[in-house]
Amino acid sequence: AEDGTLSRAPTFTGALAVTGAIVGRAAPAVGDVAAFVQPRSNGALFVVDALRRAWASDGASAPRRLPLERVVGGAFTSAREALAVVEPGVLVASRDGGARFEPVALPRGVALSVDVDGDDVFVRTTEAVLRWRDGALTAAAARPPRLRNALDDRASVKVGAR
């Protein structure tokens, strides 16, 4: 909710139950940047507040602040592992439930997003879509249809071409 309250439901249309609250606004004030909860996350919710700080919520205990600032987005891949993109397009990973994050080297480009689809985790960069598995990045043929967006089908355009 806008006031920072986090709720969960057992199903898409199920009754909401309050699980806790983050400190500060979960939704932006007029002129603020967007804030969101990553809906596809395994093991814990990944929440970015209006000040672009990250939070984790397991749905049972109070949300806890993650040691990240200037967060673009992220997700938990399990209760112990999380990936996040922070400005300026740096991919970071935690293997201890979000207590510490370390930079992850990308083969090329800068990180744009992290997407979870069941057990599959994808990292979109400015140059490629990569699959995250067992703590490593590999090339991904394509993202699953439900994770695709308009950018996936656009052809590259040369700058200055007419």
XYZ file of C-alpha atoms in Angstrom:
162
model
C 0.000 0.000 0.000
C 1.050 3.608 -0.408
C 1.842 3.955 3.296
C 4.392 1.112 3.169
C 2.104 -1.680 4.397
C 2.895 -5.063 2.824
C 0.147 -7.644 2.420
C -0.099 -11.081 0.855
C -2.859 -13.354 -0.375
C -2.864 -17.133 -0.810
C -4.222 -16.757 -4.355
C -4.637 -13.957 -6.899
C -8.175 -13.197 -5.687
C -7.692 -14.364 -2.082
C -8.137 -12.234 1.010
C -5.200 -9.971 1.852
C -3.401 -10.357 5.179
C -0.988 -7.675 6.439
C 2.535 -9.081 6.832
C 4.346 -5.913 7.927
C 5.423 -2.499 6.699
C 8.500 -0.825 5.294
C 9.715 2.494 6.685
C 8.613 5.297 4.382
C 6.427 5.380 1.335
C 6.025 2.343 -0.878
C 4.439 4.435 -3.605
C 5.912 7.639 -5.018
C 4.649 11.103 -4.236
C 4.014 13.374 -7.214
C 7.346 13.846 -8.979
C 9.033 10.907 -7.218
C 10.400 7.903 -9.050
C 8.317 4.750 -9.267
C 8.362 2.137 -6.519
C 7.346 -1.490 -6.839
C 7.198 -4.990 -5.457
C 8.779 -7.573 -7.756
C 5.824 -9.953 -8.242
C 7.959 -12.843 -9.473
C 10.359 -13.687 -6.698
C 11.204 -16.979 -4.964
C 11.688 -17.290 -1.202
C 10.967 -13.637 -0.341
C 9.422 -10.514 -1.833
C 11.846 -7.940 -3.245
C 10.487 -4.439 -2.592
C 11.861 -1.112 -3.847
C 10.568 1.947 -2.003
C 10.042 5.469 -3.345
C 13.605 6.413 -2.338
C 14.905 3.412 -4.341
C 16.036 1.463 -1.297
C 15.494 -2.307 -1.249
C 13.551 -4.361 1.286
C 12.855 -8.064 1.741
C 9.753 -9.683 3.158
C 9.231 -13.389 3.707
C 5.547 -12.807 4.450
C 5.850 -14.068 8.031
C 8.148 -11.561 9.750
C 8.626 -7.805 9.541
C 10.172 -6.548 6.292
C 13.892 -5.886 6.558
C 16.008 -3.322 4.796
C 18.599 -4.646 2.335
C 22.022 -2.936 2.075
C 21.303 -1.449 -1.365
C 20.774 2.118 -2.600
C 19.746 3.499 -6.006
C 17.991 0.233 -6.865
C 16.576 -0.233 -10.355
C 15.020 -3.623 -9.580
C 15.689 -7.107 -8.330
C 14.303 -10.418 -7.155
C 14.976 -13.293 -4.829
C 15.844 -16.490 -6.686
C 15.509 -18.450 -3.416
C 15.274 -17.643 0.298
C 19.100 -17.324 0.371
C 19.903 -15.854 -3.061
C 18.933 -12.462 -4.486
C 19.933 -10.504 -7.578
C 19.532 -6.759 -8.010
C 20.347 -4.061 -10.516
C 21.649 -0.828 -9.018
C 22.667 2.369 -10.754
C 24.492 2.706 -13.071
C 23.438 -0.705 -14.404
C 25.471 -2.887 -12.045
C 24.277 -6.434 -11.317
C 24.823 -7.517 -7.695
C 24.150 -10.868 -6.013
C 23.592 -12.036 -2.445
C 23.970 -15.622 -1.331
C 23.158 -14.983 2.325
C 19.527 -13.892 2.189
C 20.319 -10.280 1.349
C 22.745 -9.476 4.186
C 25.577 -8.688 1.730
C 25.700 -8.095 -2.018
C 28.689 -8.483 -4.348
C 29.043 -7.203 -7.940
C 28.601 -9.772 -10.722
C 30.722 -9.382 -13.859
C 28.689 -9.215 -17.057
C 30.108 -10.523 -20.330
C 29.031 -7.296 -22.060
C 26.671 -4.380 -21.666
C 25.122 -3.040 -18.485
C 22.355 -4.660 -16.437
C 18.769 -3.507 -16.967
C 16.540 -5.999 -15.152
C 16.187 -9.300 -13.311
C 13.202 -11.536 -14.086
C 12.147 -14.765 -12.362
C 9.925 -17.344 -14.045
C 9.548 -20.338 -11.742
C 13.043 -21.767 -11.346
C 14.414 -19.793 -14.309
C 16.123 -16.455 -13.701
C 16.957 -14.029 -16.499
C 19.144 -10.925 -16.494
C 18.529 -8.447 -19.294
C 21.477 -6.277 -20.285
C 21.866 -3.628 -22.964
C 23.490 -6.300 -25.140
C 21.872 -9.652 -24.315
C 19.464 -11.726 -22.275
C 21.368 -14.002 -19.888
C 20.269 -16.935 -17.744
C 21.350 -17.092 -14.070
C 21.853 -20.617 -12.806
C 24.033 -21.996 -9.993
C 25.618 -18.598 -9.382
C 26.715 -18.031 -12.987
C 25.474 -16.257 -16.107
C 25.122 -17.998 -19.477
C 23.584 -16.950 -22.772
C 19.818 -17.469 -22.990
C 18.202 -18.254 -26.334
C 15.162 -16.157 -25.389
C 13.037 -15.212 -22.454
C 9.802 -17.167 -21.886
C 6.766 -15.581 -23.580
C 5.281 -14.335 -20.304
C 8.489 -12.364 -19.545
C 8.797 -10.881 -23.013
C 8.017 -7.256 -23.737
C 8.074 -4.919 -26.729
C 11.853 -4.472 -26.487
C 12.475 -8.184 -27.104
C 11.063 -8.022 -30.640
C 12.534 -4.712 -31.756
C 15.293 -4.804 -34.298
C 18.405 -2.842 -33.506
C 18.445 0.575 -35.091
C 21.711 2.155 -36.115
C 22.205 5.585 -34.633
C 22.118 8.202 -37.353
C 20.754 5.843 -40.044
C 18.015 7.226 -42.258
